[in-house]
PDB file of C-alpha atoms in Angstrom:
ATOM      1  CA  UNK K  28     -19.273 -19.025   6.076  1.00 39.00           C
ATOM      2  CA  UNK K  29     -17.400 -15.848   7.834  1.00 36.00           C
ATOM      3  CA  UNK K  30     -14.024 -14.486  10.650  1.00 37.00           C
ATOM      4  CA  UNK K  31     -13.575 -13.974   8.320  1.00 42.00           C
ATOM      5  CA  UNK K  32     -12.240  -9.737  10.436  1.00 36.00           C
ATOM      6  CA  UNK K  33      -9.244  -9.104   8.569  1.00 33.00           C
ATOM      7  CA  UNK K  34       2.610  -0.768  10.469  1.00 32.00           C
ATOM      8  CA  UNK K  35       4.402   1.155   9.002  1.00 34.00           C
ATOM      9  CA  UNK K  36       4.407   1.458   5.166  1.00 33.00           C
ATOM     10  CA  UNK K  37       5.932  -1.579   3.530  1.00 33.00           C
ATOM     11  CA  UNK K  38       9.589  -1.475   2.749  1.00 32.00           C
ATOM     12  CA  UNK K  39      10.453  -2.312  -0.802  1.00 30.00           C
ATOM     13  CA  UNK K  40      12.944  -5.151  -1.078  1.00 30.00           C
ATOM     14  CA  UNK K  41      14.866  -6.472  -4.037  1.00 32.00           C
ATOM     15  CA  UNK K  42      12.667  -8.279  -6.581  1.00 32.00           C
ATOM     16  CA  UNK K  43      12.245 -11.964  -5.814  1.00 34.00           C
ATOM     17  CA  UNK K  44      12.232 -11.596  -2.014  1.00 31.00           C
ATOM     18  CA  UNK K  45       9.177 -11.566   0.261  1.00 35.00           C
ATOM     19  CA  UNK K  46       8.495  -9.010   2.978  1.00 33.00           C
ATOM     20  CA  UNK K  47       7.505 -10.258   6.411  1.00 33.00           C
ATOM     21  CA  UNK K  48       6.067  -7.739   8.886  1.00 34.00           C
ATOM     22  CA  UNK K  49       4.515  -9.414  11.857  1.00 37.00           C
ATOM     23  CA  UNK K  50       1.975 -11.862  10.454  1.00 37.00           C
ATOM     24  CA  UNK K  51       1.958 -10.296   6.993  1.00 40.00           C
ATOM     25  CA  UNK K  52       3.828 -11.825   4.080  1.00 38.00           C
ATOM     26  CA  UNK K  53       3.709  -9.741   0.929  1.00 40.00           C
ATOM     27  CA  UNK K  54       3.909 -11.560  -2.398  1.00 41.00           C
ATOM     28  CA  UNK K  55       4.031  -9.356  -5.457  1.00 40.00           C
ATOM     29  CA  UNK K  56       2.773 -10.860  -8.696  1.00 41.00           C
ATOM     30  CA  UNK K  57       3.659  -7.537 -10.284  1.00 39.00           C
ATOM     31  CA  UNK K  58       6.880  -5.581  -9.937  1.00 36.00           C
ATOM     32  CA  UNK K  59       7.587  -4.815  -6.287  1.00 36.00           C
ATOM     33  CA  UNK K  60       9.337  -1.506  -6.894  1.00 39.00           C
ATOM     34  CA  UNK K  61       6.243   0.542  -7.677  1.00 42.00           C
ATOM     35  CA  UNK K  62       5.704   2.919  -4.767  1.00 49.00           C
ATOM     36  CA  UNK K  63       2.069   3.637  -5.695  1.00 83.00           C
ATOM     37  CA  UNK K  64       1.127  -0.029  -5.988  1.00 94.00           C
ATOM     38  CA  UNK K  65      -2.061  -0.949  -4.166  1.00 98.00           C
ATOM     39  CA  UNK K  66      -1.639  -3.684  -1.557  1.00 98.00           C
ATOM     40  CA  UNK K  67      -4.603  -6.030  -1.856  1.00 98.00           C
ATOM     41  CA  UNK K  68      -5.177  -8.134   1.249  1.00 98.00           C
ATOM     42  CA  UNK K  69      -6.575 -11.662   1.119  1.00 98.00           C
ATOM     43  CA  UNK K  70      -6.530 -14.760   3.321  1.00 96.00           C
ATOM     44  CA  UNK K  71      -4.136 -17.321   1.784  1.00 95.00           C
ATOM     45  CA  UNK K  72      -6.470 -20.304   1.952  1.00 92.00           C
ATOM     46  CA  UNK K  73      -8.409 -22.305  -0.631  1.00 91.00           C
ATOM     47  CA  UNK K  74     -11.893 -20.892  -1.120  1.00 91.00           C
ATOM     48  CA  UNK K  75     -13.051 -22.226  -4.487  1.00 91.00           C
ATOM     49  CA  UNK K  76     -14.286 -20.970  -6.863  1.00 93.00           C
ATOM     50  CA  UNK K  77     -13.059 -17.617  -5.529  1.00 96.00           C
ATOM     51  CA  UNK K  78      -9.482 -18.504  -4.554  1.00 96.00           C
ATOM     52  CA  UNK K  79      -7.501 -21.635  -5.490  1.00 95.00           C
ATOM     53  CA  UNK K  80      -3.864 -22.426  -6.201  1.00 95.00           C
ATOM     54  CA  UNK K  81      -2.917 -24.029  -9.486  1.00 95.00           C
ATOM     55  CA  UNK K  82      -0.139 -26.594  -9.971  1.00 94.00           C
ATOM     56  CA  UNK K  83       2.426 -23.792 -10.219  1.00 96.00           C
ATOM     57  CA  UNK K  84       1.338 -22.296  -6.881  1.00 94.00           C
ATOM     58  CA  UNK K  85      -0.356 -19.297  -8.518  1.00 96.00           C
ATOM     59  CA  UNK K  86      -3.631 -18.019  -7.108  1.00 98.00           C
ATOM     60  CA  UNK K  87      -6.571 -18.331  -9.483  1.00 97.00           C
ATOM     61  CA  UNK K  88     -10.337 -17.930  -9.186  1.00 97.00           C
ATOM     62  CA  UNK K  89     -13.238 -15.532  -9.583  1.00 98.00           C
ATOM     63  CA  UNK K  90     -11.962 -12.893  -7.172  1.00 98.00           C
ATOM     64  CA  UNK K  91      -8.406 -13.141  -8.506  1.00 98.00           C
ATOM     65  CA  UNK K  92      -9.639 -12.423 -12.035  1.00 98.00           C
ATOM     66  CA  UNK K  93     -12.028  -9.743 -10.794  1.00 98.00           C
ATOM     67  CA  UNK K  94      -9.273  -7.919  -8.888  1.00 98.00           C
ATOM     68  CA  UNK K  95      -7.141  -7.875 -12.043  1.00 98.00           C
ATOM     69  CA  UNK K  96     -10.025  -6.458 -14.098  1.00 98.00           C
ATOM     70  CA  UNK K  97     -10.918  -3.796 -11.524  1.00 98.00           C
ATOM     71  CA  UNK K  98      -7.305  -2.684 -11.138  1.00 98.00           C
ATOM     72  CA  UNK K  99      -6.914  -2.538 -14.921  1.00 98.00           C
ATOM     73  CA  UNK K 100     -10.047  -0.394 -15.165  1.00 98.00           C
ATOM     74  CA  UNK K 101      -8.633   1.890 -12.463  1.00 98.00           C
ATOM     75  CA  UNK K 102      -5.233   2.009 -14.162  1.00 97.00           C
ATOM     76  CA  UNK K 103      -3.576   0.873 -10.934  1.00 97.00           C
ATOM     77  CA  UNK K 104      -0.744  -1.588 -10.347  1.00 98.00           C
ATOM     78  CA  UNK K 105      -1.181  -3.909  -7.374  1.00 98.00           C
ATOM     79  CA  UNK K 106       0.222  -6.750  -5.332  1.00 98.00           C
ATOM     80  CA  UNK K 107      -1.556  -9.523  -3.463  1.00 98.00           C
ATOM     81  CA  UNK K 108      -0.711  -9.538   0.229  1.00 98.00           C
ATOM     82  CA  UNK K 109      -1.667 -12.728   2.120  1.00 97.00           C
ATOM     83  CA  UNK K 110      -2.869 -12.203   5.689  1.00 97.00           C
ATOM     84  CA  UNK K 111      -4.591 -14.520   8.159  1.00 95.00           C
ATOM     85  CA  UNK K 112      -8.321 -13.869   7.913  1.00 95.00           C
ATOM     86  CA  UNK K 113      -8.867 -13.002  11.550  1.00 93.00           C
ATOM     87  CA  UNK K 114      -6.232 -10.257  11.317  1.00 96.00           C
ATOM     88  CA  UNK K 115      -7.175  -8.781   7.972  1.00 97.00           C
ATOM     89  CA  UNK K 116      -9.243  -5.785   9.152  1.00 98.00           C
ATOM     90  CA  UNK K 117      -6.604  -4.815  11.757  1.00 98.00           C
ATOM     91  CA  UNK K 118      -3.969  -5.078   9.004  1.00 98.00           C
ATOM     92  CA  UNK K 119      -5.984  -2.676   6.857  1.00 98.00           C
ATOM     93  CA  UNK K 120      -6.409  -0.161   9.659  1.00 98.00           C
ATOM     94  CA  UNK K 121      -2.723  -0.448  10.619  1.00 98.00           C
ATOM     95  CA  UNK K 122      -1.810   0.485   7.007  1.00 98.00           C
ATOM     96  CA  UNK K 123      -0.248  -2.870   6.174  1.00 98.00           C
ATOM     97  CA  UNK K 124      -2.586  -3.162   3.184  1.00 98.00           C
ATOM     98  CA  UNK K 125      -4.743  -0.717   1.225  1.00 98.00           C
ATOM     99  CA  UNK K 126      -7.840  -2.758   0.430  1.00 98.00           C
ATOM    100  CA  UNK K 127      -9.418  -6.125   1.247  1.00 98.00           C
ATOM    101  CA  UNK K 128     -10.815  -8.157  -1.666  1.00 98.00           C
ATOM    102  CA  UNK K 129     -11.744 -11.446  -0.034  1.00 96.00           C
ATOM    103  CA  UNK K 130     -15.468 -12.285  -0.123  1.00 95.00           C
ATOM    104  CA  UNK K 131     -16.025 -10.014   2.859  1.00 95.00           C
ATOM    105  CA  UNK K 132     -19.693  -9.531   3.645  1.00 93.00           C
ATOM    106  CA  UNK K 133     -20.906  -6.016   4.333  1.00 94.00           C
ATOM    107  CA  UNK K 134     -22.320  -6.066   7.862  1.00 92.00           C
ATOM    108  CA  UNK K 135     -23.229  -3.276  10.301  1.00 91.00           C
ATOM    109  CA  UNK K 136     -20.438  -4.373  12.658  1.00 91.00           C
ATOM    110  CA  UNK K 137     -17.767  -4.198   9.968  1.00 95.00           C
ATOM    111  CA  UNK K 138     -19.063  -0.847   8.726  1.00 96.00           C
ATOM    112  CA  UNK K 139     -18.124   0.596  12.094  1.00 96.00           C
ATOM    113  CA  UNK K 140     -14.475  -0.271  11.405  1.00 98.00           C
ATOM    114  CA  UNK K 141     -14.066   0.135   7.632  1.00 98.00           C
ATOM    115  CA  UNK K 142     -15.741   1.581   4.556  1.00 98.00           C
ATOM    116  CA  UNK K 143     -16.996  -0.671   1.762  1.00 98.00           C
ATOM    117  CA  UNK K 144     -17.206  -0.235  -1.975  1.00 98.00           C
ATOM    118  CA  UNK K 145     -20.430  -1.038  -3.773  1.00 98.00           C
ATOM    119  CA  UNK K 146     -21.067  -4.780  -3.789  1.00 97.00           C
ATOM    120  CA  UNK K 147     -19.322  -6.913  -6.415  1.00 98.00           C
ATOM    121  CA  UNK K 148     -21.399 -10.005  -5.754  1.00 97.00           C
ATOM    122  CA  UNK K 149     -24.057 -11.259  -3.388  1.00 94.00           C
ATOM    123  CA  UNK K 150     -24.677 -14.561  -1.691  1.00 92.00           C
ATOM    124  CA  UNK K 151     -26.737 -16.270   0.966  1.00 93.00           C
ATOM    125  CA  UNK K 152     -25.482 -18.543   3.739  1.00 95.00           C
ATOM    126  CA  UNK K 153     -26.597 -22.147   4.174  1.00 97.00           C
ATOM    127  CA  UNK K 154     -26.386 -25.032   6.578  1.00 98.00           C
ATOM    128  CA  UNK K 155     -24.917 -28.235   5.127  1.00 98.00           C
ATOM    129  CA  UNK K 156     -25.203 -31.613   6.835  1.00 98.00           C
ATOM    130  CA  UNK K 157     -25.270 -35.362   6.095  1.00 98.00           C
ATOM    131  CA  UNK K 158     -27.881 -36.604   3.631  1.00 98.00           C
ATOM    132  CA  UNK K 159     -28.588 -39.410   6.089  1.00 97.00           C
ATOM    133  CA  UNK K 160     -29.580 -36.982   8.872  1.00 95.00           C
ATOM    134  CA  UNK K 161     -32.973 -35.328   8.407  1.00 93.00           C
ATOM    135  CA  UNK K 162     -32.150 -32.179  10.359  1.00 93.00           C
ATOM    136  CA  UNK K 163     -34.865 -29.596  10.914  1.00 94.00           C
ATOM    137  CA  UNK K 164     -33.343 -26.106  10.792  1.00 95.00           C
ATOM    138  CA  UNK K 165     -35.278 -24.722  13.727  1.00 96.00           C
ATOM    139  CA  UNK K 166     -34.298 -24.081  17.324  1.00 96.00           C
ATOM    140  CA  UNK K 167     -35.894 -27.328  18.392  1.00 96.00           C
ATOM    141  CA  UNK K 168     -34.368 -29.212  15.477  1.00 96.00           C
ATOM    142  CA  UNK K 169     -30.857 -27.907  16.106  1.00 97.00           C
ATOM    143  CA  UNK K 170     -30.872 -28.280  19.877  1.00 97.00           C
ATOM    144  CA  UNK K 171     -27.662 -29.974  20.987  1.00 97.00           C
ATOM    145  CA  UNK K 172     -26.092 -29.949  17.492  1.00 98.00           C
ATOM    146  CA  UNK K 173     -22.492 -28.919  16.814  1.00 98.00           C
ATOM    147  CA  UNK K 174     -22.235 -26.251  14.124  1.00 98.00           C
ATOM    148  CA  UNK K 175     -18.893 -25.493  12.479  1.00 98.00           C
ATOM    149  CA  UNK K 176     -18.051 -22.024  11.145  1.00 98.00           C
ATOM    150  CA  UNK K 177     -14.993 -20.119  10.082  1.00 96.00           C
ATOM    151  CA  UNK K 178     -13.890 -17.751  12.815  1.00 95.00           C
ATOM    152  CA  UNK K 179     -14.416 -13.998  12.549  1.00 91.00           C
ATOM    153  CA  UNK K 180     -17.066 -14.365   9.845  1.00 92.00           C
ATOM    154  CA  UNK K 181     -20.579 -12.999   9.480  1.00 91.00           C
ATOM    155  CA  UNK K 182     -21.775 -16.597   9.677  1.00 94.00           C
ATOM    156  CA  UNK K 183     -20.231 -17.034  13.093  1.00 95.00           C
ATOM    157  CA  UNK K 184     -21.917 -13.875  14.347  1.00 93.00           C
ATOM    158  CA  UNK K 185     -25.235 -14.852  12.784  1.00 95.00           C
ATOM    159  CA  UNK K 186     -25.384 -18.363  14.272  1.00 96.00           C
ATOM    160  CA  UNK K 187     -24.285 -17.065  17.670  1.00 96.00           C
ATOM    161  CA  UNK K 188     -27.073 -14.479  17.628  1.00 94.00           C
ATOM    162  CA  UNK K 189     -29.802 -16.776  16.335  1.00 95.00           C
ATOM    163  CA  UNK K 190     -28.899 -20.243  17.674  1.00 97.00           C
ATOM    164  CA  UNK K 191     -26.217 -19.674  20.281  1.00 97.00           C
ATOM    165  CA  UNK K 192     -28.483 -20.719  23.119  1.00 97.00           C
ATOM    166  CA  UNK K 193     -29.248 -24.170  21.662  1.00 98.00           C
ATOM    167  CA  UNK K 194     -26.190 -25.269  19.638  1.00 98.00           C
ATOM    168  CA  UNK K 195     -22.487 -25.728  20.271  1.00 98.00           C
ATOM    169  CA  UNK K 196     -20.505 -23.498  17.920  1.00 98.00           C
ATOM    170  CA  UNK K 197     -17.078 -24.706  16.845  1.00 98.00           C
ATOM    171  CA  UNK K 198     -14.917 -22.097  15.110  1.00 98.00           C
ATOM    172  CA  UNK K 199     -12.033 -22.836  12.736  1.00 97.00           C
ATOM    173  CA  UNK K 200      -9.274 -20.723  11.240  1.00 94.00           C
ATOM    174  CA  UNK K 201     -10.078 -21.826   7.672  1.00 94.00           C
ATOM    175  CA  UNK K 202     -13.230 -22.931   5.885  1.00 95.00           C
ATOM    176  CA  UNK K 203     -11.648 -26.102   4.510  1.00 94.00           C
ATOM    177  CA  UNK K 204     -11.066 -27.185   8.129  1.00 97.00           C
ATOM    178  CA  UNK K 205     -14.809 -26.835   8.778  1.00 98.00           C
ATOM    179  CA  UNK K 206     -15.557 -28.935   5.698  1.00 97.00           C
ATOM    180  CA  UNK K 207     -13.032 -31.583   6.747  1.00 98.00           C
ATOM    181  CA  UNK K 208     -14.500 -31.936  10.229  1.00 98.00           C
ATOM    182  CA  UNK K 209     -18.003 -32.224   8.798  1.00 98.00           C
ATOM    183  CA  UNK K 210     -16.820 -34.999   6.472  1.00 98.00           C
ATOM    184  CA  UNK K 211     -15.119 -36.730   9.427  1.00 98.00           C
ATOM    185  CA  UNK K 212     -18.284 -36.578  11.543  1.00 98.00           C
ATOM    186  CA  UNK K 213     -16.808 -34.307  14.212  1.00 98.00           C
ATOM    187  CA  UNK K 214     -19.502 -31.668  13.705  1.00 98.00           C
ATOM    188  CA  UNK K 215     -23.166 -31.998  12.712  1.00 98.00           C
ATOM    189  CA  UNK K 216     -23.513 -28.984  10.441  1.00 98.00           C
ATOM    190  CA  UNK K 217     -21.348 -26.615   8.402  1.00 98.00           C
ATOM    191  CA  UNK K 218     -22.609 -23.022   8.064  1.00 98.00           C
ATOM    192  CA  UNK K 219     -20.981 -20.996   5.319  1.00 96.00           C
ATOM    193  CA  UNK K 220     -21.389 -19.047   2.101  1.00 93.00           C
ATOM    194  CA  UNK K 221     -23.884 -20.813  -0.165  1.00 94.00           C
ATOM    195  CA  UNK K 222     -21.781 -20.472  -3.329  1.00 93.00           C
ATOM    196  CA  UNK K 223     -18.600 -21.795  -1.751  1.00 92.00           C
ATOM    197  CA  UNK K 224     -20.470 -24.772  -0.275  1.00 95.00           C
ATOM    198  CA  UNK K 225     -22.839 -25.596  -3.126  1.00 94.00           C
ATOM    199  CA  UNK K 226     -20.444 -24.998  -6.031  1.00 90.00           C
ATOM    200  CA  UNK K 227     -17.379 -25.961  -4.043  1.00 91.00           C
ATOM    201  CA  UNK K 228     -17.602 -28.485  -1.205  1.00 95.00           C
ATOM    202  CA  UNK K 229     -20.755 -30.339  -2.319  1.00 96.00           C
ATOM    203  CA  UNK K 230     -19.297 -31.006  -5.782  1.00 95.00           C
ATOM    204  CA  UNK K 231     -16.216 -32.758  -4.367  1.00 95.00           C
ATOM    205  CA  UNK K 232     -15.678 -36.376  -3.340  1.00 97.00           C
ATOM    206  CA  UNK K 233     -15.413 -35.145   0.253  1.00 97.00           C
ATOM    207  CA  UNK K 234     -18.844 -33.521   0.042  1.00 97.00           C
ATOM    208  CA  UNK K 235     -20.785 -36.158  -1.900  1.00 97.00           C
ATOM    209  CA  UNK K 236     -22.671 -37.470   1.154  1.00 98.00           C
ATOM    210  CA  UNK K 237     -23.855 -34.023   2.274  1.00 98.00           C
ATOM    211  CA  UNK K 238     -26.612 -31.609   1.291  1.00 98.00           C
ATOM    212  CA  UNK K 239     -28.088 -28.195   2.054  1.00 97.00           C
ATOM    213  CA  UNK K 240     -30.406 -28.222   5.041  1.00 98.00           C
ATOM    214  CA  UNK K 241     -33.277 -25.749   5.074  1.00 96.00           C
ATOM    215  CA  UNK K 242     -33.544 -22.610   2.944  1.00 95.00           C
ATOM    216  CA  UNK K 243     -30.743 -20.176   2.068  1.00 93.00           C
ATOM    217  CA  UNK K 244     -30.457 -17.404   4.669  1.00 93.00           C
ATOM    218  CA  UNK K 245     -30.259 -13.725   3.765  1.00 87.00           C
ATOM    219  CA  UNK K 246     -30.615 -10.892   6.257  1.00 79.00           C
ATOM    220  CA  UNK K 247     -28.734  -7.654   7.000  1.00 74.00           C
ATOM    221  CA  UNK K 248     -26.453  -9.383   9.511  1.00 79.00           C
ATOM    222  CA  UNK K 249     -25.564 -12.391   7.344  1.00 84.00           C
ATOM    223  CA  UNK K 250     -23.204 -10.482   5.026  1.00 88.00           C
ATOM    224  CA  UNK K 251     -25.141 -11.182   1.821  1.00 91.00           C
ATOM    225  CA  UNK K 252     -23.576  -8.275  -0.115  1.00 94.00           C
ATOM    226  CA  UNK K 253     -19.855  -8.649  -0.737  1.00 96.00           C
ATOM    227  CA  UNK K 254     -17.673  -5.553  -1.131  1.00 98.00           C
ATOM    228  CA  UNK K 255     -14.087  -4.320  -1.067  1.00 98.00           C
ATOM    229  CA  UNK K 256     -13.081  -2.877   2.319  1.00 98.00           C
ATOM    230  CA  UNK K 257     -10.910   0.236   2.706  1.00 98.00           C
ATOM    231  CA  UNK K 258      -9.958   2.468   5.622  1.00 98.00           C
ATOM    232  CA  UNK K 259     -12.568   4.912   6.865  1.00 98.00           C
ATOM    233  CA  UNK K 260     -12.716   8.000   4.659  1.00 98.00           C
ATOM    234  CA  UNK K 261     -10.428   6.600   1.951  1.00 98.00           C
ATOM    235  CA  UNK K 262     -11.522   7.888  -1.503  1.00 97.00           C
ATOM    236  CA  UNK K 263     -10.328   4.558  -2.897  1.00 98.00           C
ATOM    237  CA  UNK K 264     -13.827   3.306  -2.025  1.00 98.00           C
ATOM    238  CA  UNK K 265     -15.421   5.472  -4.726  1.00 98.00           C
ATOM    239  CA  UNK K 266     -12.685   4.643  -7.236  1.00 98.00           C
ATOM    240  CA  UNK K 267     -13.323   0.915  -6.789  1.00 98.00           C
ATOM    241  CA  UNK K 268     -17.099   1.352  -6.951  1.00 98.00           C
ATOM    242  CA  UNK K 269     -16.783   3.251 -10.245  1.00 98.00           C
ATOM    243  CA  UNK K 270     -14.566   0.500 -11.658  1.00 98.00           C
ATOM    244  CA  UNK K 271     -17.069  -2.201 -10.643  1.00 98.00           C
ATOM    245  CA  UNK K 272     -19.840  -0.255 -12.389  1.00 98.00           C
ATOM    246  CA  UNK K 273     -17.691   0.165 -15.512  1.00 98.00           C
ATOM    247  CA  UNK K 274     -16.795  -3.514 -15.910  1.00 98.00           C
ATOM    248  CA  UNK K 275     -20.435  -4.452 -15.289  1.00 98.00           C
ATOM    249  CA  UNK K 276     -21.408  -2.108 -18.141  1.00 98.00           C
ATOM    250  CA  UNK K 277     -18.767  -3.144 -20.683  1.00 98.00           C
ATOM    251  CA  UNK K 278     -19.166  -6.922 -20.341  1.00 98.00           C
ATOM    252  CA  UNK K 279     -15.868  -7.669 -18.620  1.00 98.00           C
ATOM    253  CA  UNK K 280     -17.632  -8.691 -15.413  1.00 98.00           C
ATOM    254  CA  UNK K 281     -19.910 -11.072 -17.336  1.00 98.00           C
ATOM    255  CA  UNK K 282     -16.942 -12.722 -19.031  1.00 98.00           C
ATOM    256  CA  UNK K 283     -15.325 -13.403 -15.654  1.00 98.00           C
ATOM    257  CA  UNK K 284     -18.663 -14.434 -14.112  1.00 98.00           C
ATOM    258  CA  UNK K 285     -19.375 -16.955 -16.881  1.00 98.00           C
ATOM    259  CA  UNK K 286     -15.939 -18.528 -16.481  1.00 97.00           C
ATOM    260  CA  UNK K 287     -16.888 -19.708 -12.983  1.00 96.00           C
ATOM    261  CA  UNK K 288     -20.702 -19.648 -12.681  1.00 95.00           C
ATOM    262  CA  UNK K 289     -23.787 -20.537 -14.740  1.00 92.00           C
ATOM    263  CA  UNK K 290     -25.754 -17.657 -13.177  1.00 92.00           C
ATOM    264  CA  UNK K 291     -25.155 -13.965 -12.465  1.00 95.00           C
ATOM    265  CA  UNK K 292     -23.369 -13.922  -9.120  1.00 95.00           C
ATOM    266  CA  UNK K 293     -23.879 -10.162  -8.891  1.00 96.00           C
ATOM    267  CA  UNK K 294     -27.558 -10.634  -8.088  1.00 89.00           C
ATOM    268  CA  UNK K 295     -30.241  -7.970  -8.360  1.00 83.00           C
TER     269      UNK K 295
END
């Protein structure tokens, strides 16, 4: 499930208008005039239960609620800035946004480009395939298979490193495109975040004929720990980490967690 990588300061326009700078469209759910408002970058695509749009077109989900709680704890106003996933880290480093909150796994490669807060949840990655196909998740078992992943993600890097010599890897701009091609039979396996697949795709009508293949995968390169990304050296990293710790301690995190999950997504 990942690449998911992610110029000037934004100009403040009259309320009700959107700002377009290159590929970046800024939508402010809060008042757009605040000069010290944090610009929170996210990829504007469905990623339930973390990001979904309701009937009114408003973003909802675990990360949406968590961002609001963290910013409240920090005493900071903010706006959500939608950016294509594969450009989100460049947008951060080009000062188009201040922080990325978008289920971004902490990997050694990404840590060369950005700093991360402490984790705010953890997850494994899994292969999902048809129930009717008894696929063995080994090099021999996957030989010749087509594996779908979202581009610029830790999952893409992981499967390339571990199975790239035996499988065909097909990369997509958005995770729901991977799911759709799996359902249509155009790929053999979908590799993505375990929570998004198990509590998202597999619970839908589209995913009813599919199942997890093999065991969940967790290693340092699979992006198991999820954190907020900021520019190198930005003290915002420590401010966010302190806020995560505070809402874990006072029960706010648990309230949000229990709204979406029947287990502690934070992990150990």
